[in-house]
Amino acid sequence: MSAPAMEPIMDVRLTRRSLPLGAGALLLAPALARAAPRLGDDGLYVQDWYVESFLDLREDEEAAKAKGKGFALQWSQRGCPLCKRLHTEYFADPAIEAYVRDHFDVVHIDIYGSREVTGFDGAVLTEKALAGAYAVRATPTFQFFGRRNGQVAEVARLPGLLPKPEFLAMFRYVEAGAYESTGFEAWMAAQKAP
């Protein structure tokens, strides 16, 4: 008896045109893929789009500026329920996550951490000491930095979590540079006015 005839192996090439309508867009547009929070070995939640930093804040702020983005520090601590909520609920909202990711470089800092951070003045402090120097006492806290008179300075702060619309509004407020002329509450009221 002879062996059955083998079917020839087909040369299948995946092209944009050979995919069902819409599937090509999924393969060709990785930027549309959702980012995911990650729980690190240190017990802290971070986003996969947060800046992988050498913890020299001068370099990080310069890099953000060169990309046309704002710069922020996000402070957290192990076991913080609001930090978990920030990463698993707030940044799970595509509108919030996309806006923050697209307009800001965010560096993650542990309020009790021991990593060394080079500050804007060149001083090297542990994360915990830097938190003390900046009077960061709650987590999560976002510190926003900008230029004033040629120097990097804190221009706004968001301690804790506001409701999602106001949380996103804080990032819009900073990105618009509105802190130069008005406080956040007044800016928010003006945004709601007809």
PDB file of C-alpha atoms in Angstrom:
ATOM      1  CA  MET A   1       0.000   0.000   0.000  1.00  0.00           C
ATOM      2  CA  SER A   2       1.322   3.416  -0.802  1.00  0.00           C
ATOM      3  CA  ALA A   3       1.491   6.338   1.580  1.00  0.00           C
ATOM      4  CA  PRO A   4      -1.305   8.896   1.293  1.00  0.00           C
ATOM      5  CA  ALA A   5      -0.494  11.906  -0.788  1.00  0.00           C
ATOM      6  CA  MET A   6       0.630  14.881   1.249  1.00  0.00           C
ATOM      7  CA  GLU A   7      -1.166  18.130   0.783  1.00  0.00           C
ATOM      8  CA  PRO A   8       1.166  20.905  -0.319  1.00  0.00           C
ATOM      9  CA  ILE A   9       1.973  23.440   2.402  1.00  0.00           C
ATOM     10  CA  MET A  10       0.352  26.734   1.589  1.00  0.00           C
ATOM     11  CA  ASP A  11       2.422  29.878   1.736  1.00  0.00           C
ATOM     12  CA  VAL A  12       0.214  32.122   3.844  1.00  0.00           C
ATOM     13  CA  ARG A  13       1.314  35.693   4.181  1.00  0.00           C
ATOM     14  CA  LEU A  14      -0.429  37.961   6.606  1.00  0.00           C
ATOM     15  CA  THR A  15      -1.093  41.318   5.034  1.00  0.00           C
ATOM     16  CA  ARG A  16      -3.331  44.210   5.870  1.00  0.00           C
ATOM     17  CA  ARG A  17      -5.551  43.301   2.931  1.00  0.00           C
ATOM     18  CA  SER A  18      -5.866  39.630   3.887  1.00  0.00           C
ATOM     19  CA  LEU A  19      -7.266  40.389   7.343  1.00  0.00           C
ATOM     20  CA  PRO A  20     -10.963  40.883   8.028  1.00  0.00           C
ATOM     21  CA  LEU A  21     -11.987  44.528   8.019  1.00  0.00           C
ATOM     22  CA  GLY A  22     -10.832  46.186  11.230  1.00  0.00           C
ATOM     23  CA  ALA A  23      -8.432  43.439  12.302  1.00  0.00           C
ATOM     24  CA  GLY A  24      -5.555  45.112  10.462  1.00  0.00           C
ATOM     25  CA  ALA A  25      -6.078  48.254  12.487  1.00  0.00           C
ATOM     26  CA  LEU A  26      -5.617  46.262  15.686  1.00  0.00           C
ATOM     27  CA  LEU A  27      -2.319  44.845  14.493  1.00  0.00           C
ATOM     28  CA  LEU A  28      -1.022  48.032  12.957  1.00  0.00           C
ATOM     29  CA  ALA A  29      -1.977  50.414  15.760  1.00  0.00           C
ATOM     30  CA  PRO A  30      -0.269  49.263  18.965  1.00  0.00           C
ATOM     31  CA  ALA A  31      -0.665  52.750  20.416  1.00  0.00           C
ATOM     32  CA  LEU A  32      -4.369  52.027  20.741  1.00  0.00           C
ATOM     33  CA  ALA A  33      -3.688  49.057  23.006  1.00  0.00           C
ATOM     34  CA  ARG A  34      -4.624  49.749  26.602  1.00  0.00           C
ATOM     35  CA  ALA A  35      -1.899  50.177  29.132  1.00  0.00           C
ATOM     36  CA  ALA A  36      -2.105  48.072  32.239  1.00  0.00           C
ATOM     37  CA  PRO A  37      -1.288  48.744  35.881  1.00  0.00           C
ATOM     38  CA  ARG A  38       1.474  46.662  37.341  1.00  0.00           C
ATOM     39  CA  LEU A  39       1.959  45.712  40.983  1.00  0.00           C
ATOM     40  CA  GLY A  40       5.707  45.770  41.523  1.00  0.00           C
ATOM     41  CA  ASP A  41       7.802  43.600  43.802  1.00  0.00           C
ATOM     42  CA  ASP A  42       7.857  46.588  46.161  1.00  0.00           C
ATOM     43  CA  GLY A  43       4.052  46.390  46.559  1.00  0.00           C
ATOM     44  CA  LEU A  44       3.446  49.629  44.645  1.00  0.00           C
ATOM     45  CA  TYR A  45       1.132  49.996  41.658  1.00  0.00           C
ATOM     46  CA  VAL A  46       2.543  51.741  38.593  1.00  0.00           C
ATOM     47  CA  GLN A  47       1.480  52.165  34.990  1.00  0.00           C
ATOM     48  CA  ASP A  48       3.531  50.604  32.239  1.00  0.00           C
ATOM     49  CA  TRP A  49       3.747  54.043  30.589  1.00  0.00           C
ATOM     50  CA  TYR A  50       5.271  55.764  33.635  1.00  0.00           C
ATOM     51  CA  VAL A  51       8.806  57.013  33.049  1.00  0.00           C
ATOM     52  CA  GLU A  52      11.550  54.485  33.782  1.00  0.00           C
ATOM     53  CA  SER A  53      13.698  56.970  35.642  1.00  0.00           C
ATOM     54  CA  PHE A  54      17.256  57.095  36.949  1.00  0.00           C
ATOM     55  CA  LEU A  55      15.681  59.420  39.549  1.00  0.00           C
ATOM     56  CA  ASP A  56      17.455  62.565  38.447  1.00  0.00           C
ATOM     57  CA  LEU A  57      14.499  64.930  38.400  1.00  0.00           C
ATOM     58  CA  ARG A  58      16.398  67.542  36.384  1.00  0.00           C
ATOM     59  CA  GLU A  59      16.921  65.036  33.549  1.00  0.00           C
ATOM     60  CA  ASP A  60      13.346  63.765  33.754  1.00  0.00           C
ATOM     61  CA  GLU A  61      11.873  67.271  33.582  1.00  0.00           C
ATOM     62  CA  GLU A  62      14.155  68.199  30.667  1.00  0.00           C
ATOM     63  CA  ALA A  63      13.123  65.045  28.780  1.00  0.00           C
ATOM     64  CA  ALA A  64       9.441  65.823  29.341  1.00  0.00           C
ATOM     65  CA  LYS A  65       9.946  69.407  28.180  1.00  0.00           C
ATOM     66  CA  ALA A  66      11.786  68.213  25.050  1.00  0.00           C
ATOM     67  CA  LYS A  67       8.759  66.035  24.193  1.00  0.00           C
ATOM     68  CA  GLY A  68       6.369  68.947  24.772  1.00  0.00           C
ATOM     69  CA  LYS A  69       4.904  67.284  27.850  1.00  0.00           C
ATOM     70  CA  GLY A  70       4.292  68.353  31.415  1.00  0.00           C
ATOM     71  CA  PHE A  71       6.188  66.727  34.267  1.00  0.00           C
ATOM     72  CA  ALA A  72       4.714  65.221  37.417  1.00  0.00           C
ATOM     73  CA  LEU A  73       5.747  63.099  40.354  1.00  0.00           C
ATOM     74  CA  GLN A  74       3.231  60.529  41.575  1.00  0.00           C
ATOM     75  CA  TRP A  75       3.764  59.624  45.221  1.00  0.00           C
ATOM     76  CA  SER A  76       2.434  56.389  46.662  1.00  0.00           C
ATOM     77  CA  GLN A  77       3.031  53.856  49.411  1.00  0.00           C
ATOM     78  CA  ARG A  78       2.647  50.125  49.863  1.00  0.00           C
ATOM     79  CA  GLY A  79      -0.858  49.066  50.897  1.00  0.00           C
ATOM     80  CA  CYS A  80      -2.476  52.402  49.982  1.00  0.00           C
ATOM     81  CA  PRO A  81      -6.104  51.678  48.966  1.00  0.00           C
ATOM     82  CA  LEU A  82      -6.462  54.992  47.113  1.00  0.00           C
ATOM     83  CA  CYS A  83      -3.268  54.261  45.167  1.00  0.00           C
ATOM     84  CA  LYS A  84      -4.738  50.943  44.078  1.00  0.00           C
ATOM     85  CA  ARG A  85      -7.960  52.696  43.094  1.00  0.00           C
ATOM     86  CA  LEU A  86      -5.995  55.300  41.105  1.00  0.00           C
ATOM     87  CA  HIS A  87      -4.343  52.596  39.035  1.00  0.00           C
ATOM     88  CA  THR A  88      -7.181  50.078  38.726  1.00  0.00           C
ATOM     89  CA  GLU A  89     -10.152  52.451  38.329  1.00  0.00           C
ATOM     90  CA  TYR A  90      -9.044  55.951  37.329  1.00  0.00           C
ATOM     91  CA  PHE A  91      -6.358  54.890  34.874  1.00  0.00           C
ATOM     92  CA  ALA A  92      -8.668  52.114  33.652  1.00  0.00           C
ATOM     93  CA  ASP A  93     -10.821  54.935  32.244  1.00  0.00           C
ATOM     94  CA  PRO A  94      -9.508  55.377  28.679  1.00  0.00           C
ATOM     95  CA  ALA A  95     -10.178  59.138  28.633  1.00  0.00           C
ATOM     96  CA  ILE A  96      -8.185  59.746  31.821  1.00  0.00           C
ATOM     97  CA  GLU A  97      -5.374  57.329  31.006  1.00  0.00           C
ATOM     98  CA  ALA A  98      -4.903  58.600  27.446  1.00  0.00           C
ATOM     99  CA  TYR A  99      -4.930  62.263  28.444  1.00  0.00           C
ATOM    100  CA  VAL A 100      -2.415  61.856  31.258  1.00  0.00           C
ATOM    101  CA  ARG A 101      -0.160  59.526  29.229  1.00  0.00           C
ATOM    102  CA  ASP A 102      -0.220  61.806  26.176  1.00  0.00           C
ATOM    103  CA  HIS A 103       0.369  65.095  28.010  1.00  0.00           C
ATOM    104  CA  PHE A 104       2.593  64.213  30.974  1.00  0.00           C
ATOM    105  CA  ASP A 105       5.707  62.294  31.857  1.00  0.00           C
ATOM    106  CA  VAL A 106       5.051  60.811  35.288  1.00  0.00           C
ATOM    107  CA  VAL A 107       7.765  59.549  37.616  1.00  0.00           C
ATOM    108  CA  HIS A 108       6.656  57.266  40.423  1.00  0.00           C
ATOM    109  CA  ILE A 109       8.075  57.865  43.922  1.00  0.00           C
ATOM    110  CA  ASP A 110       7.572  55.873  47.144  1.00  0.00           C
ATOM    111  CA  ILE A 111       6.802  58.202  50.052  1.00  0.00           C
ATOM    112  CA  TYR A 112       8.757  55.843  52.371  1.00  0.00           C
ATOM    113  CA  GLY A 113      11.300  54.666  49.804  1.00  0.00           C
ATOM    114  CA  SER A 114      15.047  54.457  50.212  1.00  0.00           C
ATOM    115  CA  ARG A 115      16.098  54.977  46.589  1.00  0.00           C
ATOM    116  CA  GLU A 116      18.281  58.043  46.052  1.00  0.00           C
ATOM    117  CA  VAL A 117      16.716  60.893  44.088  1.00  0.00           C
ATOM    118  CA  THR A 118      18.604  63.854  42.661  1.00  0.00           C
ATOM    119  CA  GLY A 119      16.409  66.887  43.126  1.00  0.00           C
ATOM    120  CA  PHE A 120      16.109  69.946  40.921  1.00  0.00           C
ATOM    121  CA  ASP A 121      18.748  71.679  43.060  1.00  0.00           C
ATOM    122  CA  GLY A 122      21.215  68.799  42.605  1.00  0.00           C
ATOM    123  CA  ALA A 123      20.857  67.568  46.190  1.00  0.00           C
ATOM    124  CA  VAL A 124      20.632  63.792  46.572  1.00  0.00           C
ATOM    125  CA  LEU A 125      18.003  62.591  49.041  1.00  0.00           C
ATOM    126  CA  THR A 126      16.184  59.346  49.685  1.00  0.00           C
ATOM    127  CA  GLU A 127      12.593  59.222  48.470  1.00  0.00           C
ATOM    128  CA  LYS A 128      11.442  59.470  52.107  1.00  0.00           C
ATOM    129  CA  ALA A 129      13.615  62.537  52.739  1.00  0.00           C
ATOM    130  CA  LEU A 130      12.399  64.140  49.504  1.00  0.00           C
ATOM    131  CA  ALA A 131       8.788  63.536  50.591  1.00  0.00           C
ATOM    132  CA  GLY A 132       9.615  65.353  53.819  1.00  0.00           C
ATOM    133  CA  ALA A 133      11.303  68.218  51.975  1.00  0.00           C
ATOM    134  CA  TYR A 134       8.219  68.630  49.760  1.00  0.00           C
ATOM    135  CA  ALA A 135       5.807  68.113  52.687  1.00  0.00           C
ATOM    136  CA  VAL A 136       4.108  65.203  50.895  1.00  0.00           C
ATOM    137  CA  ARG A 137       2.049  63.485  53.559  1.00  0.00           C
ATOM    138  CA  ALA A 138      -0.783  61.713  51.711  1.00  0.00           C
ATOM    139  CA  THR A 139      -0.908  59.181  48.918  1.00  0.00           C
ATOM    140  CA  PRO A 140      -1.562  59.211  46.117  1.00  0.00           C
ATOM    141  CA  THR A 141      -0.238  62.716  45.540  1.00  0.00           C
ATOM    142  CA  PHE A 142       0.618  64.242  42.181  1.00  0.00           C
ATOM    143  CA  GLN A 143       3.108  67.097  42.180  1.00  0.00           C
ATOM    144  CA  PHE A 144       3.217  69.084  38.952  1.00  0.00           C
ATOM    145  CA  PHE A 145       6.323  71.006  37.966  1.00  0.00           C
ATOM    146  CA  GLY A 146       6.836  73.816  35.497  1.00  0.00           C
ATOM    147  CA  ARG A 147       9.172  76.707  34.804  1.00  0.00           C
ATOM    148  CA  ARG A 148       8.925  79.967  36.704  1.00  0.00           C
ATOM    149  CA  ASN A 149      11.552  82.627  36.082  1.00  0.00           C
ATOM    150  CA  GLY A 150      13.711  80.009  34.370  1.00  0.00           C
ATOM    151  CA  GLN A 151      13.660  77.697  37.402  1.00  0.00           C
ATOM    152  CA  VAL A 152      11.751  74.446  37.837  1.00  0.00           C
ATOM    153  CA  ALA A 153       9.113  74.854  40.540  1.00  0.00           C
ATOM    154  CA  GLU A 154       6.039  73.057  41.795  1.00  0.00           C
ATOM    155  CA  VAL A 155       3.070  74.681  40.049  1.00  0.00           C
ATOM    156  CA  ALA A 156       0.214  72.523  41.341  1.00  0.00           C
ATOM    157  CA  ARG A 157      -0.475  69.627  43.671  1.00  0.00           C
ATOM    158  CA  LEU A 158      -3.211  67.010  43.802  1.00  0.00           C
ATOM    159  CA  PRO A 159      -3.195  65.201  47.164  1.00  0.00           C
ATOM    160  CA  GLY A 160      -5.547  62.215  47.272  1.00  0.00           C
ATOM    161  CA  LEU A 161      -8.228  61.504  44.701  1.00  0.00           C
ATOM    162  CA  LEU A 162     -10.860  63.890  43.452  1.00  0.00           C
ATOM    163  CA  PRO A 163     -13.887  62.516  41.599  1.00  0.00           C
ATOM    164  CA  LYS A 164     -12.857  61.429  38.102  1.00  0.00           C
ATOM    165  CA  PRO A 165     -14.038  64.576  36.237  1.00  0.00           C
ATOM    166  CA  GLU A 166     -12.169  66.884  38.621  1.00  0.00           C
ATOM    167  CA  PHE A 167      -9.141  64.588  38.652  1.00  0.00           C
ATOM    168  CA  LEU A 168      -8.861  64.831  34.867  1.00  0.00           C
ATOM    169  CA  ALA A 169      -9.574  68.568  35.045  1.00  0.00           C
ATOM    170  CA  MET A 170      -6.493  69.058  37.252  1.00  0.00           C
ATOM    171  CA  PHE A 171      -4.284  67.624  34.522  1.00  0.00           C
ATOM    172  CA  ARG A 172      -6.007  69.838  31.927  1.00  0.00           C
ATOM    173  CA  TYR A 173      -5.551  72.863  34.212  1.00  0.00           C
ATOM    174  CA  VAL A 174      -1.813  72.232  34.529  1.00  0.00           C
ATOM    175  CA  GLU A 175      -1.358  71.368  30.845  1.00  0.00           C
ATOM    176  CA  ALA A 176      -3.090  74.639  29.875  1.00  0.00           C
ATOM    177  CA  GLY A 177      -0.774  76.628  32.177  1.00  0.00           C
ATOM    178  CA  ALA A 178      -3.841  78.098  33.913  1.00  0.00           C
ATOM    179  CA  TYR A 179      -1.973  78.020  37.249  1.00  0.00           C
ATOM    180  CA  GLU A 180      -0.128  81.136  36.058  1.00  0.00           C
ATOM    181  CA  SER A 181      -3.258  83.266  36.336  1.00  0.00           C
ATOM    182  CA  THR A 182      -5.818  81.531  38.541  1.00  0.00           C
ATOM    183  CA  GLY A 183      -6.362  78.874  41.176  1.00  0.00           C
ATOM    184  CA  PHE A 184      -7.810  75.486  40.311  1.00  0.00           C
ATOM    185  CA  GLU A 185     -11.227  76.077  41.923  1.00  0.00           C
ATOM    186  CA  ALA A 186     -11.716  79.383  40.086  1.00  0.00           C
ATOM    187  CA  TRP A 187     -10.587  77.790  36.825  1.00  0.00           C
ATOM    188  CA  MET A 188     -13.046  74.928  37.340  1.00  0.00           C
ATOM    189  CA  ALA A 189     -15.886  77.376  38.011  1.00  0.00           C
ATOM    190  CA  ALA A 190     -15.012  79.291  34.838  1.00  0.00           C
ATOM    191  CA  GLN A 191     -15.030  76.033  32.838  1.00  0.00           C
ATOM    192  CA  LYS A 192     -18.580  75.264  34.029  1.00  0.00           C
ATOM    193  CA  ALA A 193     -19.910  78.782  33.419  1.00  0.00           C
ATOM    194  CA  PRO A 194     -22.141  79.123  30.322  1.00  0.00           C
TER     195      PRO A 194
END
